[in-house]
Rosetta silent file (secondary structure, phi, psi, omega in degrees, C-alpha in Angstrom):
SEQUENCE: MIRYVIKNNIKLMGRSPINIFLYIVMPLILIAVLSSSFDDLMKKYEGDENLKAGYRIEGTDTSKEVVEALADIAKDNGVDLTEYATGEIKDIVSDKELSGFVVFDGDSYTVYETEEEKEAGKAIEFLIGTFYESAIATAMGVDTEAVTISKKETFYVEPVDSTDYYGIVEVVYFGWCAIVCGASLFMNEKKYKIKNKYIVADISEPKLYLSKFAPMAVVVIAGAVIAAVLSVVLFKVNWGNILLSLLIVALSAAAATAFGLMLHSFTDNMVVTIIATFTIVWFLGFFGGSFETYMFSAQPMTLKLLSPIYHTNRALVELSSMGDSRFVSSSILFSLSIMAVCSILAIFAGMARRKVKS
SCORE:     score description
SCORE:     0.000 S_00000001
   1 L     0.000  -39.056 -178.981   59.195  108.648   89.215 S_00000001
   2 H   -60.751  -41.390  179.560   62.772  108.432   90.525 S_00000001
   3 H   -62.470  -37.123  178.062   61.668  106.298   93.452 S_00000001
   4 H   -65.549  -42.390  178.981   59.960  103.924   91.014 S_00000001
   5 H   -64.419  -45.196  179.708   63.127  103.701   88.891 S_00000001
   6 H   -60.054  -44.840 -179.996   65.313  103.095   91.962 S_00000001
   7 H   -60.939  -45.268  179.553   62.971  100.370   93.185 S_00000001
   8 H   -65.603  -39.353  179.951   62.958   98.598   89.806 S_00000001
   9 H   -65.773  -37.865  177.311   66.748   98.878   89.485 S_00000001
  10 H   -63.068  -43.498  178.564   67.236   97.309   92.928 S_00000001
  11 H   -62.634  -43.301 -177.987   65.015   94.381   91.920 S_00000001
  12 H   -62.901  -46.837 -177.374   66.851   93.983   88.605 S_00000001
  13 H   -76.223  -31.774 -179.716   70.338   93.980   90.164 S_00000001
  14 H   -67.957  -26.495 -179.323   69.333   91.967   93.217 S_00000001
  15 L   -87.997   -5.638 -175.640   68.151   89.086   91.053 S_00000001
  16 L   -71.841  123.162  177.959   71.357   88.946   89.012 S_00000001
  17 H   -64.937  -27.932  178.448   73.264   85.661   89.543 S_00000001
  18 H   -64.253  -43.454  179.833   76.492   87.479   88.610 S_00000001
  19 H   -65.443  -40.663  178.272   76.057   89.892   91.511 S_00000001
  20 H   -62.093  -42.454 -179.634   75.309   87.069   93.940 S_00000001
  21 H   -67.462  -44.432 -174.162   78.419   85.215   92.785 S_00000001
  22 H   -70.973  -42.393 -172.527   80.714   88.273   92.813 S_00000001
  23 H   -96.675  -13.033 -179.207   79.723   89.853   96.116 S_00000001
  24 H  -119.027  -53.032 -173.739   78.798   86.797   98.177 S_00000001
  25 H   -74.735  -47.931 -176.304   80.303   83.600   96.766 S_00000001
  26 H   -60.499  -45.122  176.618   83.698   84.870   95.534 S_00000001
  27 H   -57.362  -40.454 -179.163   84.703   86.525   98.836 S_00000001
  28 H   -66.205  -37.678  178.051   83.896   83.302  100.693 S_00000001
  29 H   -63.855  -46.913 -179.211   85.974   81.236   98.247 S_00000001
  30 H   -68.357  -34.475  176.440   88.997   83.521   98.626 S_00000001
  31 H   -59.463  -45.515 -178.923   88.579   83.649  102.412 S_00000001
  32 H   -64.686  -44.200 -175.956   88.788   79.847  102.517 S_00000001
  33 H   -71.267  -52.031 -174.578   91.768   79.635  100.148 S_00000001
  34 H   -72.048  -37.504  179.307   93.905   82.529  101.445 S_00000001
  35 H   -63.977  -35.245  177.707   93.224   81.993  105.151 S_00000001
  36 H   -71.857  -40.288 -177.207   94.387   78.390  104.777 S_00000001
  37 H   -67.569  -36.720 -176.038   97.450   79.349  102.725 S_00000001
  38 L  -101.663   13.481 -176.454   98.640   82.038  105.162 S_00000001
  39 L   -60.333  -48.699 -178.768   97.637   80.251  108.363 S_00000001
  40 L   -65.231  -38.224 -178.564  101.193   79.291  109.407 S_00000001
  41 L   -63.674  -36.453 -173.476  102.593   82.716  108.509 S_00000001
  42 L  -102.813   10.057  178.869  100.096   84.585  110.665 S_00000001
  43 L   -64.600  139.086  177.387   99.921   82.207  113.606 S_00000001
  44 L   -76.300  131.208  178.546  100.338   83.893  116.950 S_00000001
  45 L   -75.827  128.646  177.883  103.452   82.769  118.788 S_00000001
  46 L  -126.922   93.096 -178.804  102.639   81.321  122.162 S_00000001
  47 L   -85.372  178.528  176.295  105.792   80.478  124.036 S_00000001
  48 L   -68.003  156.352  179.646  106.241   79.089  127.531 S_00000001
  49 L   -61.084  -41.124  177.943  105.578   81.400  130.453 S_00000001
  50 L  -118.837  143.749  172.833  109.263   81.107  131.483 S_00000001
  51 E   -76.583  144.844  179.077  112.309   80.551  129.316 S_00000001
  52 E  -112.053  127.760 -179.956  114.288   77.432  130.194 S_00000001
  53 E  -140.451  152.552  177.325  118.078   77.504  130.108 S_00000001
  54 E  -110.336  163.285  176.003  120.866   75.365  131.484 S_00000001
  55 E  -146.750  162.549  179.468  124.227   76.317  132.917 S_00000001
  56 E  -148.338  141.649  177.342  127.508   74.767  133.896 S_00000001
  57 E  -105.134  121.887  178.316  130.456   75.958  135.964 S_00000001
  58 E  -112.053  141.431 -178.366  133.871   75.061  134.593 S_00000001
  59 L    80.077 -176.471 -176.471  137.098   75.582  136.516 S_00000001
  60 L  -113.917   -0.164 -175.673  137.429   76.741  140.113 S_00000001
  61 L   -84.856  -13.723 -178.192  137.554   80.499  139.629 S_00000001
  62 L   -89.519  130.206 -179.628  133.783   80.982  139.326 S_00000001
  63 L   -77.748  121.478  179.305  131.876   81.588  142.546 S_00000001
  64 H   -64.582  -34.375  179.425  128.996   79.145  142.865 S_00000001
  65 H   -63.630  -38.953  179.330  127.230   81.591  145.188 S_00000001
  66 H   -64.244  -43.886 -179.194  127.321   84.302  142.495 S_00000001
  67 H   -65.558  -39.666  177.858  125.859   81.952  139.892 S_00000001
  68 H   -65.367  -36.211  175.167  123.122   80.851  142.283 S_00000001
  69 H   -64.402  -39.268  176.551  122.297   84.504  142.976 S_00000001
  70 H   -62.469  -41.260  179.897  122.117   85.028  139.215 S_00000001
  71 H   -62.209  -38.199  178.091  119.753   82.043  138.922 S_00000001
  72 H   -65.541  -43.513  179.327  117.435   83.580  141.527 S_00000001
  73 H   -65.741  -39.926  179.768  117.384   86.922  139.705 S_00000001
  74 H   -61.292  -41.108 -179.569  116.844   85.160  136.384 S_00000001
  75 H   -63.191  -37.539  177.502  113.819   83.312  137.794 S_00000001
  76 H   -65.527  -20.709 -178.244  112.302   86.619  138.907 S_00000001
  77 L  -107.541   19.631  173.190  112.685   87.792  135.306 S_00000001
  78 L    84.987   20.140  178.439  111.075   84.772  133.666 S_00000001
  79 E  -125.804  120.928  177.304  114.163   82.604  133.030 S_00000001
  80 E   -93.023  110.304  178.739  114.614   79.223  134.725 S_00000001
  81 E   -98.406  120.750 -179.238  118.337   78.460  135.026 S_00000001
  82 E  -121.776  136.980 -177.751  119.092   74.826  135.857 S_00000001
  83 E   -83.053  133.756  172.675  122.548   73.377  136.431 S_00000001
  84 L  -128.382  100.477 -172.057  123.737   70.477  134.284 S_00000001
  85 L   -74.602  -29.177 -177.444  127.222   69.548  135.446 S_00000001
  86 L  -131.267  165.739  176.897  127.887   66.797  132.928 S_00000001
  87 L   105.724  157.658  176.651  126.874   65.763  129.433 S_00000001
  88 L   -69.577  130.610 -177.314  127.119   67.149  125.924 S_00000001
  89 H   -59.100  -42.652 -178.512  125.620   70.628  125.782 S_00000001
  90 H   -60.906  -42.117 -179.413  123.959   69.963  122.421 S_00000001
  91 H   -69.103  -38.416 -179.986  122.287   66.813  123.710 S_00000001
  92 H   -63.652  -46.679 -179.483  121.135   68.517  126.924 S_00000001
  93 H   -60.586  -40.176 -178.841  119.572   71.424  125.039 S_00000001
  94 H   -71.783  -46.235 -175.933  117.779   69.031  122.693 S_00000001
  95 H   -69.345  -38.789 -176.259  116.601   66.540  125.316 S_00000001
  96 H   -92.202   -1.559 -179.491  115.474   69.137  127.870 S_00000001
  97 L    54.392   53.829 -178.927  114.067   71.505  125.187 S_00000001
  98 L   -88.667  153.849  177.912  116.120   74.441  126.478 S_00000001
  99 L   -88.579  -12.268  179.766  116.186   77.901  124.927 S_00000001
 100 E  -177.791  174.441 -179.749  119.902   78.321  125.661 S_00000001
 101 E  -147.154  139.405 -177.746  122.887   77.200  127.701 S_00000001
 102 E  -121.822  132.253  175.617  125.484   79.180  129.668 S_00000001
 103 E  -113.798  118.523  178.462  128.989   78.073  130.562 S_00000001
 104 E   -96.513  129.765 -179.170  130.692   80.041  133.349 S_00000001
 105 E  -142.967   97.795 -178.373  134.492   79.915  133.409 S_00000001
 106 L    66.538 -126.540 -179.040  136.257   82.280  135.785 S_00000001
 107 L   -88.393    1.648 -177.215  135.464   85.894  134.955 S_00000001
 108 E  -118.860  167.097  177.139  133.949   85.022  131.585 S_00000001
 109 E  -149.570  154.835  178.942  130.880   83.204  130.353 S_00000001
 110 E  -127.377  129.723  179.036  129.657   81.782  127.054 S_00000001
 111 E  -105.590  123.875  176.967  126.007   81.708  125.956 S_00000001
 112 E   -99.808  128.212 -179.072  124.953   78.988  123.514 S_00000001
 113 E  -115.266  148.996  175.974  121.858   79.742  121.436 S_00000001
 114 L   -90.999  154.410 -179.971  119.748   77.432  119.298 S_00000001
 115 L   -64.339  -33.315 -176.346  118.927   78.194  115.679 S_00000001
 116 L   -78.066  -25.983 -175.221  115.202   77.873  116.393 S_00000001
 117 L  -128.552   56.931 -179.850  115.164   80.222  119.404 S_00000001
 118 H   -63.342  -39.006 -178.151  117.662   82.954  118.658 S_00000001
 119 H   -63.340  -41.639  178.137  115.455   85.610  120.238 S_00000001
 120 H   -64.177  -39.520  177.255  115.246   83.652  123.499 S_00000001
 121 H   -61.675  -39.430  178.287  119.013   83.212  123.475 S_00000001
 122 H   -65.292  -37.303  178.610  119.476   86.964  123.085 S_00000001
 123 H   -63.981  -41.531  178.539  117.153   87.559  126.041 S_00000001
 124 H   -65.857  -42.746  179.019  119.224   85.201  128.204 S_00000001
 125 H   -61.658  -41.235  179.501  122.446   86.836  127.046 S_00000001
 126 H   -65.145  -41.745 -179.585  121.079   90.289  127.865 S_00000001
 127 H   -61.487  -48.093 -178.647  119.978   89.195  131.341 S_00000001
 128 H   -67.301  -39.729  178.198  123.353   87.725  132.258 S_00000001
 129 H   -61.530  -41.429  178.589  125.226   90.691  130.769 S_00000001
 130 H   -64.323  -40.357  178.902  123.128   93.102  132.812 S_00000001
 131 H   -61.308  -46.435 -178.583  123.778   91.054  135.967 S_00000001
 132 H   -66.013  -40.276  179.139  127.552   91.123  135.456 S_00000001
 133 H   -63.987  -39.103  178.082  127.578   94.851  134.689 S_00000001
 134 H   -66.855  -39.531  179.697  125.599   95.534  137.874 S_00000001
 135 H   -64.798  -42.250  178.764  127.950   93.329  139.903 S_00000001
 136 H   -65.493  -41.976  179.992  131.009   95.135  138.541 S_00000001
 137 H   -63.024  -40.181  179.487  129.410   98.526  139.177 S_00000001
 138 H   -65.226  -40.578  178.988  128.568   97.531  142.748 S_00000001
 139 H   -64.008  -28.898 -179.992  132.147   96.336  143.330 S_00000001
 140 L   -88.911    1.039  176.828  133.417   99.735  142.122 S_00000001
 141 L    86.121   15.736  179.016  131.096  101.557  144.513 S_00000001
 142 L   -84.690  135.807  178.384  128.613  102.824  141.940 S_00000001
 143 L   -77.233   99.517 -175.966  125.039  103.280  143.158 S_00000001
 144 H   -69.890  -21.333  179.129  123.200  100.980  140.736 S_00000001
 145 H   -70.435  -22.275 -179.597  119.804  102.104  142.040 S_00000001
 146 H   -82.005  -10.825 -179.708  120.525  105.578  140.673 S_00000001
 147 L   -77.758  127.531 -179.657  121.006  104.171  137.190 S_00000001
 148 L  -114.606  147.402  177.858  117.926  104.720  135.034 S_00000001
 149 L  -108.943  124.600 -179.224  116.984  103.088  131.763 S_00000001
 150 L   -69.438  139.571 -179.448  115.314  105.294  129.192 S_00000001
 151 L  -124.310  146.173  178.993  111.960  103.981  127.967 S_00000001
 152 L  -137.041  125.205  179.300  109.992  104.821  124.861 S_00000001
 153 L   -82.158  133.332  178.642  106.417  103.779  124.198 S_00000001
 154 L  -120.909  155.561  179.409  105.723  102.521  120.699 S_00000001
 155 L   -73.169  129.278 -176.437  102.476  101.786  118.911 S_00000001
 156 L  -120.756  130.119  179.510  101.716   98.085  119.091 S_00000001
 157 L  -103.898  123.999  178.855   99.287   96.242  116.850 S_00000001
 158 L   -63.008  143.539  178.820   97.720   93.117  118.270 S_00000001
 159 L   -66.977  150.542  177.974   98.234   90.000  116.120 S_00000001
 160 L  -131.331  141.074 -178.955   95.348   88.778  113.984 S_00000001
 161 L   -81.696  166.484 -172.936   94.937   85.297  112.548 S_00000001
 162 H   -65.023  -32.556 -179.027   94.619   84.610  108.825 S_00000001
 163 H   -67.452  -46.378  177.976   90.911   83.733  108.982 S_00000001
 164 H   -64.272  -41.769 -177.229   89.914   87.027  110.614 S_00000001
 165 H   -62.707  -57.929 -176.866   92.229   88.995  108.328 S_00000001
 166 H   -73.565  -23.281  174.640   91.115   87.560  104.977 S_00000001
 167 H   -65.173  -22.329  178.871   87.550   87.200  106.209 S_00000001
 168 H   -95.414  -52.601 -170.012   87.488   90.990  106.401 S_00000001
 169 H   -69.289  -28.814 -179.648   89.681   92.256  103.557 S_00000001
 170 H   -73.305  -31.955  174.989   88.175   90.106  100.804 S_00000001
 171 H   -63.605  -41.857  178.576   84.677   91.407  101.532 S_00000001
 172 H   -65.274  -43.904 -176.237   86.041   94.947  101.187 S_00000001
 173 H   -60.504  -49.151 -177.869   87.961   94.134   98.006 S_00000001
 174 H   -70.283  -24.305  174.278   85.012   92.710   96.080 S_00000001
 175 H   -63.280  -25.343  179.724   82.880   95.602   97.259 S_00000001
 176 L   -78.629   -5.468  174.300   85.186   97.835   95.220 S_00000001
 177 L   -94.990   35.489 -171.877   84.078   96.078   92.029 S_00000001
 178 H   -59.847  -30.408 -174.799   80.694   97.741   92.494 S_00000001
 179 H   -63.395  -26.325  179.182   80.315   98.874   88.891 S_00000001
 180 H   -62.973  -28.402 -179.714   79.834   95.247   87.786 S_00000001
 181 H   -57.536  -33.783 -177.092   76.602   95.296   89.772 S_00000001
 182 H   -99.184   12.646 -176.292   75.091   97.675   87.220 S_00000001
 183 H   -57.493  -49.994 -179.039   76.439   95.961   84.097 S_00000001
 184 H   -64.167  -35.700  179.553   73.076   94.555   82.992 S_00000001
 185 H   -62.780  -47.716 -178.350   71.396   97.847   83.808 S_00000001
 186 H   -68.217  -38.241 -179.343   73.772   99.889   81.646 S_00000001
 187 H   -66.952  -41.826  176.565   73.698   97.422   78.775 S_00000001
 188 H   -65.817  -38.160  179.542   69.890   97.384   78.683 S_00000001
 189 H   -61.214  -41.211 -178.735   69.861  101.146   78.962 S_00000001
 190 H   -76.449  -38.944 -177.365   72.121  101.455   75.933 S_00000001
 191 H   -65.183  -42.224 -176.693   70.454   98.678   73.934 S_00000001
 192 L  -101.950    9.154  177.547   66.923  100.068   74.326 S_00000001
 193 L    52.167   44.220 -178.755   68.005  103.727   74.483 S_00000001
 194 H   -67.411  -32.559 -178.284   66.315  104.138   77.849 S_00000001
 195 H   -62.184  -35.957  178.363   68.482  107.118   78.725 S_00000001
 196 H   -62.875  -34.335  178.539   67.004  109.087   75.842 S_00000001
 197 H   -67.608  -36.865  177.213   63.555  108.446   77.307 S_00000001
 198 H   -64.700  -39.218 -179.668   64.717  109.838   80.633 S_00000001
 199 H   -65.970  -42.393  177.699   66.011  112.938   78.886 S_00000001
 200 H   -62.254  -35.268  178.721   62.698  113.403   77.047 S_00000001
 201 L   -75.582    1.398  177.261   60.931  113.020   80.388 S_00000001
 202 L    62.240   40.566  174.148   63.083  115.946   81.547 S_00000001
 203 L   -85.484  124.713 -176.483   64.780  114.046   84.371 S_00000001
 204 L   -67.079  158.828 -178.692   67.767  116.071   85.518 S_00000001
 205 H   -63.079  -40.638  176.248   71.278  114.588   85.468 S_00000001
 206 H   -59.990  -40.189  178.743   71.627  114.572   89.302 S_00000001
 207 H   -68.966  -36.967  178.680   68.369  112.596   89.593 S_00000001
 208 H   -65.546  -38.850  177.120   69.449  110.268   86.801 S_00000001
 209 H   -64.690  -43.771 -179.373   72.743  109.712   88.614 S_00000001
 210 H   -63.535  -33.619 -179.400   70.920  109.031   91.871 S_00000001
 211 H   -66.351  -18.757  176.271   68.673  106.473   90.139 S_00000001
 212 H  -100.289  -43.043 -176.437   71.822  104.426   89.443 S_00000001
 213 H   -61.912  -49.465 -174.643   73.950  105.235   92.483 S_00000001
 214 H   -60.772  -51.864 -179.158   71.335  104.421   95.129 S_00000001
 215 H   -66.078  -37.547  179.068   70.298  100.932   93.890 S_00000001
 216 H   -63.243  -45.981 -179.676   73.883   99.922   93.072 S_00000001
 217 H   -62.753  -41.920 -179.750   75.116  100.978   96.518 S_00000001
 218 H   -62.038  -46.105 -177.438   72.203   99.219   98.233 S_00000001
 219 H   -67.449  -42.615  179.984   72.783   95.928   96.382 S_00000001
 220 H   -65.701  -43.702  177.978   76.575   95.972   96.874 S_00000001
 221 H   -62.415  -42.263  178.587   76.235   96.804  100.582 S_00000001
 222 H   -61.618  -42.121  178.194   73.625   94.062  100.973 S_00000001
 223 H   -63.358  -41.623  179.203   75.967   91.580   99.267 S_00000001
 224 H   -64.570  -40.712  179.746   78.866   92.631  101.512 S_00000001
 225 H   -65.552  -42.976  178.731   76.724   92.268  104.633 S_00000001
 226 H   -62.626  -44.118  178.350   75.514   88.810  103.581 S_00000001
 227 H   -61.560  -40.281  179.130   79.118   87.752  102.834 S_00000001
 228 H   -64.328  -43.182  178.872   80.216   89.109  106.223 S_00000001
 229 H   -63.179  -43.130  178.629   77.457   87.222  108.038 S_00000001
 230 H   -66.218  -32.100  177.610   78.336   84.008  106.202 S_00000001
 231 H   -65.781  -33.244  176.562   82.016   84.545  107.053 S_00000001
 232 H   -70.434  -44.381 -177.309   81.030   84.578  110.718 S_00000001
 233 H   -68.302  -45.277 -173.703   78.852   81.486  110.377 S_00000001
 234 H   -85.358  -37.054 -173.133   81.241   79.447  108.218 S_00000001
 235 H  -119.278    1.606 -179.816   84.681   80.651  109.363 S_00000001
 236 L    59.584   37.987  179.353   84.016   82.286  112.768 S_00000001
 237 L   -69.217  136.027  178.723   85.425   85.617  111.551 S_00000001
 238 L   -98.659  117.004 -178.826   85.514   88.297  114.249 S_00000001
 239 L   -96.087    4.630  176.815   84.384   91.705  112.966 S_00000001
 240 L    67.334 -127.822  178.895   84.959   93.524  116.255 S_00000001
 241 L   -71.647  102.081 -171.298   82.698   96.554  116.694 S_00000001
 242 H   -59.293  -50.365 -176.122   79.763   95.432  114.523 S_00000001
 243 H   -64.489  -44.757 -179.835   78.051   98.807  114.030 S_00000001
 244 H   -67.521  -40.378  177.725   81.256  100.720  113.317 S_00000001
 245 H   -63.487  -40.209  177.856   82.533   97.974  111.002 S_00000001
 246 H   -62.430  -42.078  178.164   79.206   97.988  109.152 S_00000001
 247 H   -61.016  -44.874 -178.469   79.445  101.765  108.700 S_00000001
 248 H   -64.568  -43.569  179.171   82.994  101.510  107.312 S_00000001
 249 H   -64.805  -42.709 -179.653   82.052   98.710  104.893 S_00000001
 250 H   -63.373  -44.109  179.611   78.926  100.577  103.735 S_00000001
 251 H   -66.980  -36.974  178.084   80.832  103.811  103.102 S_00000001
 252 H   -64.098  -43.424  178.643   83.569  101.917  101.278 S_00000001
 253 H   -65.759  -38.351  178.016   81.000  100.233   99.011 S_00000001
 254 H   -65.875  -40.382  177.451   79.265  103.567   98.376 S_00000001
 255 H   -63.970  -41.232  178.378   82.613  105.167   97.477 S_00000001
 256 H   -63.769  -37.355  177.575   83.353  102.281   95.116 S_00000001
 257 H   -63.353  -47.129  178.806   79.940  102.755   93.482 S_00000001
 258 H   -62.325  -39.954  179.297   80.566  106.458   92.914 S_00000001
 259 H   -62.954  -45.399  179.394   84.039  105.684   91.561 S_00000001
 260 H   -65.060  -40.473  177.965   82.682  103.140   89.075 S_00000001
 261 H   -65.364  -34.387  177.239   79.890  105.462   87.918 S_00000001
 262 H   -64.403  -46.161  179.093   82.435  108.219   87.350 S_00000001
 263 H   -60.886  -40.015  179.991   84.549  105.948   85.130 S_00000001
 264 H   -68.276  -34.973  178.604   81.443  104.919   83.174 S_00000001
 265 H   -68.071  -26.854  178.004   80.374  108.520   82.705 S_00000001
 266 H   -78.605  -40.326 -173.838   83.801  109.247   81.204 S_00000001
 267 H   -93.310  -32.406 -175.366   83.939  106.237   78.851 S_00000001
 268 L    56.010   30.510 -179.858   80.225  105.563   78.183 S_00000001
 269 L  -142.697  119.066 -173.390   81.336  101.988   77.499 S_00000001
 270 H   -66.787  -39.630 -178.478   80.652   99.175   79.968 S_00000001
 271 H   -64.364  -47.381  179.079   83.447   96.868   78.789 S_00000001
 272 H   -62.744  -39.673 -179.907   86.087   99.595   78.994 S_00000001
 273 H   -62.685  -44.395 -179.374   84.745  100.672   82.380 S_00000001
 274 H   -65.251  -42.675  178.638   84.960   97.162   83.837 S_00000001
 275 H   -61.948  -46.113  179.390   88.503   96.645   82.526 S_00000001
 276 H   -63.361  -41.362  179.707   89.613  100.024   83.910 S_00000001
 277 H   -63.019  -48.772 -179.311   87.886   99.347   87.238 S_00000001
 278 H   -60.820  -39.523 -179.836   89.440   95.896   87.665 S_00000001
 279 H   -64.946  -49.123 -178.495   92.896   97.266   86.814 S_00000001
 280 H   -66.251  -45.122 -178.476   92.705  100.186   89.248 S_00000001
 281 H   -65.795  -34.335  177.712   91.062   98.178   92.029 S_00000001
 282 H   -61.940  -45.011  178.947   93.647   95.410   91.676 S_00000001
 283 H   -65.570  -41.824  177.778   96.461   97.914   92.274 S_00000001
 284 H   -63.235  -38.744  178.874   94.578   99.534   95.162 S_00000001
 285 H   -71.145  -34.862  179.155   93.974   96.085   96.624 S_00000001
 286 H   -63.958  -50.590  179.004   97.591   95.023   96.126 S_00000001
 287 H   -73.971  -19.224 -179.909   98.979   98.007   98.014 S_00000001
 288 H   -88.373   -2.729  175.630   96.050   97.806  100.421 S_00000001
 289 L    88.689   22.635 -179.126   96.859   94.278  101.564 S_00000001
 290 L   -76.644  -20.766 -179.313   94.011   92.357   99.925 S_00000001
 291 L  -118.075  -51.878  174.051   96.353   89.609   98.679 S_00000001
 292 L  -100.868  124.234 -175.113   99.623   90.076  100.542 S_00000001
 293 L   -55.720  134.698 -177.914   98.925   91.052  104.145 S_00000001
 294 L   -63.427  -21.553  179.996   99.796   94.703  104.755 S_00000001
 295 L   -68.646  -33.490 -177.843  101.549   93.630  107.986 S_00000001
 296 L  -109.440    7.400 -177.380  104.193   91.642  106.091 S_00000001
 297 L   -72.738  141.136  178.905  104.167   93.679  102.887 S_00000001
 298 L   -92.773    3.168 -178.090  107.468   95.114  101.666 S_00000001
 299 L   -71.283  146.709  178.852  105.722   97.944   99.812 S_00000001
 300 L   -59.463  142.298 -179.635  106.554  101.531  100.898 S_00000001
 301 H   -60.795  -31.499  179.576  104.134  102.972  103.440 S_00000001
 302 H   -58.459  -42.551  179.868  103.637  106.009  101.188 S_00000001
 303 H   -69.798  -37.906  178.634  102.047  103.830   98.515 S_00000001
 304 H   -62.210  -43.737 -176.603   99.892  102.010  101.046 S_00000001
 305 H   -68.145  -16.332  177.244   98.542  105.269  102.450 S_00000001
 306 L   -81.502  -12.322 -178.187   97.462  106.338   98.965 S_00000001
 307 L   -94.411  121.172  176.548   95.107  103.363   98.735 S_00000001
 308 H   -63.695  -27.582  178.210   91.634  103.836  100.222 S_00000001
 309 H   -66.289  -34.886  178.341   91.409  100.047  100.506 S_00000001
 310 H   -62.312  -46.225 -179.789   94.430  100.089  102.848 S_00000001
 311 H   -61.862  -42.552  179.719   92.738  102.546  105.217 S_00000001
 312 H   -67.035  -46.783  179.472   89.526  100.509  105.208 S_00000001
 313 H   -59.500  -46.796 -176.153   91.302   97.174  105.636 S_00000001
 314 H   -66.711  -40.372  178.392   93.494   98.411  108.450 S_00000001
 315 H   -60.559  -46.408 -177.153   90.615  100.073  110.291 S_00000001
 316 H   -69.853  -41.207 -179.500   88.482   96.913  110.138 S_00000001
 317 H   -65.734  -40.782  179.655   91.311   94.502  110.987 S_00000001
 318 H   -72.221  -31.531  173.355   92.391   96.576  113.993 S_00000001
 319 H   -64.159  -34.368  178.513   88.791   96.865  115.172 S_00000001
 320 H   -70.848  -44.115 -173.594   88.703   93.076  115.022 S_00000001
 321 H   -88.201  -32.309 -174.321   91.988   92.474  116.838 S_00000001
 322 L  -117.809  -15.984 -178.082   92.187   95.467  119.213 S_00000001
 323 L    85.788   -3.513 -179.235   88.674   96.884  119.404 S_00000001
 324 L  -156.355  158.398  178.493   89.900  100.300  118.236 S_00000001
 325 L  -157.342  137.834  176.655   91.874  101.799  115.358 S_00000001
 326 L   -77.764   -5.307  179.518   93.400  105.153  114.531 S_00000001
 327 L   -94.006    0.273  178.801   92.555  104.453  110.862 S_00000001
 328 H   -61.562  -48.500 -177.427   88.792  104.612  111.397 S_00000001
 329 H   -64.704  -43.064 -179.353   88.660  108.374  110.817 S_00000001
 330 H   -67.767  -34.954  177.817   90.935  108.284  107.743 S_00000001
 331 H   -64.063  -46.997  179.264   88.932  105.396  106.275 S_00000001
 332 H   -64.380  -42.552  179.761   85.646  107.250  106.670 S_00000001
 333 H   -63.254  -42.760  177.655   87.166  110.487  105.358 S_00000001
 334 H   -58.693  -49.128 -176.698   88.608  108.705  102.313 S_00000001
 335 H   -63.658  -45.686  179.552   85.270  107.089  101.479 S_00000001
 336 H   -63.681  -40.151 -179.983   83.261  110.287  101.904 S_00000001
 337 H   -65.612  -45.769  178.979   85.753  112.284   99.818 S_00000001
 338 H   -62.607  -42.674  179.756   85.763  109.741   96.997 S_00000001
 339 H   -60.116  -46.526 -176.864   81.977  109.546   97.075 S_00000001
 340 H   -68.081  -49.993 -176.245   81.583  113.331   96.883 S_00000001
 341 H   -65.789  -47.201 -178.037   84.264  114.041   94.258 S_00000001
 342 H   -66.080  -36.418  178.486   83.394  111.115   91.976 S_00000001
 343 H   -64.996  -44.398  179.076   79.665  111.864   92.156 S_00000001
 344 H   -62.040  -45.593 -179.668   80.206  115.503   91.193 S_00000001
 345 H   -64.373  -38.960  179.854   82.501  114.556   88.305 S_00000001
 346 H   -65.434  -41.183  179.717   80.056  111.900   87.079 S_00000001
 347 H   -65.791  -44.185  179.458   77.143  114.367   87.115 S_00000001
 348 H   -66.693  -36.846  177.859   79.111  117.034   85.267 S_00000001
 349 H   -65.354  -40.263  177.699   80.328  114.472   82.707 S_00000001
 350 H   -64.552  -39.990  177.730   76.728  113.362   82.157 S_00000001
 351 H   -64.506  -40.910  179.446   75.591  116.974   81.730 S_00000001
 352 H   -65.929  -41.320  179.042   78.368  117.627   79.210 S_00000001
 353 H   -65.481  -36.537  178.661   77.492  114.482   77.265 S_00000001
 354 H   -65.094  -38.041  179.434   73.828  115.517   77.244 S_00000001
 355 H   -67.731  -39.977  179.626   74.709  118.927   75.797 S_00000001
 356 H   -62.778  -42.683 -178.594   76.822  117.349   73.051 S_00000001
 357 H   -69.200  -32.371  179.831   73.970  115.022   72.027 S_00000001
 358 L   -79.607    0.000    0.000   71.465  117.844   72.007 S_00000001
């Protein structure tokens, strides 16, 4: 009998225009709007292979041979130093599209940086400063080859464009509104007192829970998959490892289904459940980067890590941009834990409610 109920519930929810709009159409609308709005913010910087800088020697105390040696070393380190003996420095930098300009005068030098390329100016300044320090050390008889620079490896996240980012996170976000999928089911159940018929038929609470959980999860996952496929077709979204990404999305949707059913078992009121779900999911999505990208978010990391949506979003986005993510395991663990705990609580709440009515 349970299989028959599950089959009918899948048909009922699959035909709902609300579900089609919420899980397929709405994600695509937000992907189009947000990816366009944040396109400039998330664009990958692609600078020239070599930095271009100019220099000038003023006075007679500066050795031209030393500066030329510096220019050779700079070129080996990705900086093209070109001499401009005359002309306004500001005009030269603008006309030649230089990242900086250096004026050598005796034992000192001045580095001019542009407002648009401060980072490049700092790189040029660091290079010249290192050269002078090495020259002074060599003149004092210090073995510069024995000098070591400490290095520290840091975790680096590959950049992702706005289309790939929002093409992924919005599918996840709407999947967390899974309880809406069963709205018509619950309302009909209450209106026609179908649950009482199940109780008379002696269907246990775990089976009754499964008759709702399974079809809701199937329909929500199907909607997420369709939205994901359309995001690839319409926006060329890259989902990275397809099978692993599909698993993460499916588990996230299943966890959201269990979470929504738990809230409904506590309230026994569909309107209250939807309001509570939307409120909680909005906060989880806010800290999880569904609206403001988690990469540029000013929210404390502690709050982000408390959101299961953050773990899912980060795992999927990094799978897209890097092909791997250290958040895959935490995302799966979060989803499985939520699914297990919420399902148990929902079943016990249903059993308690059944005892009260009897």
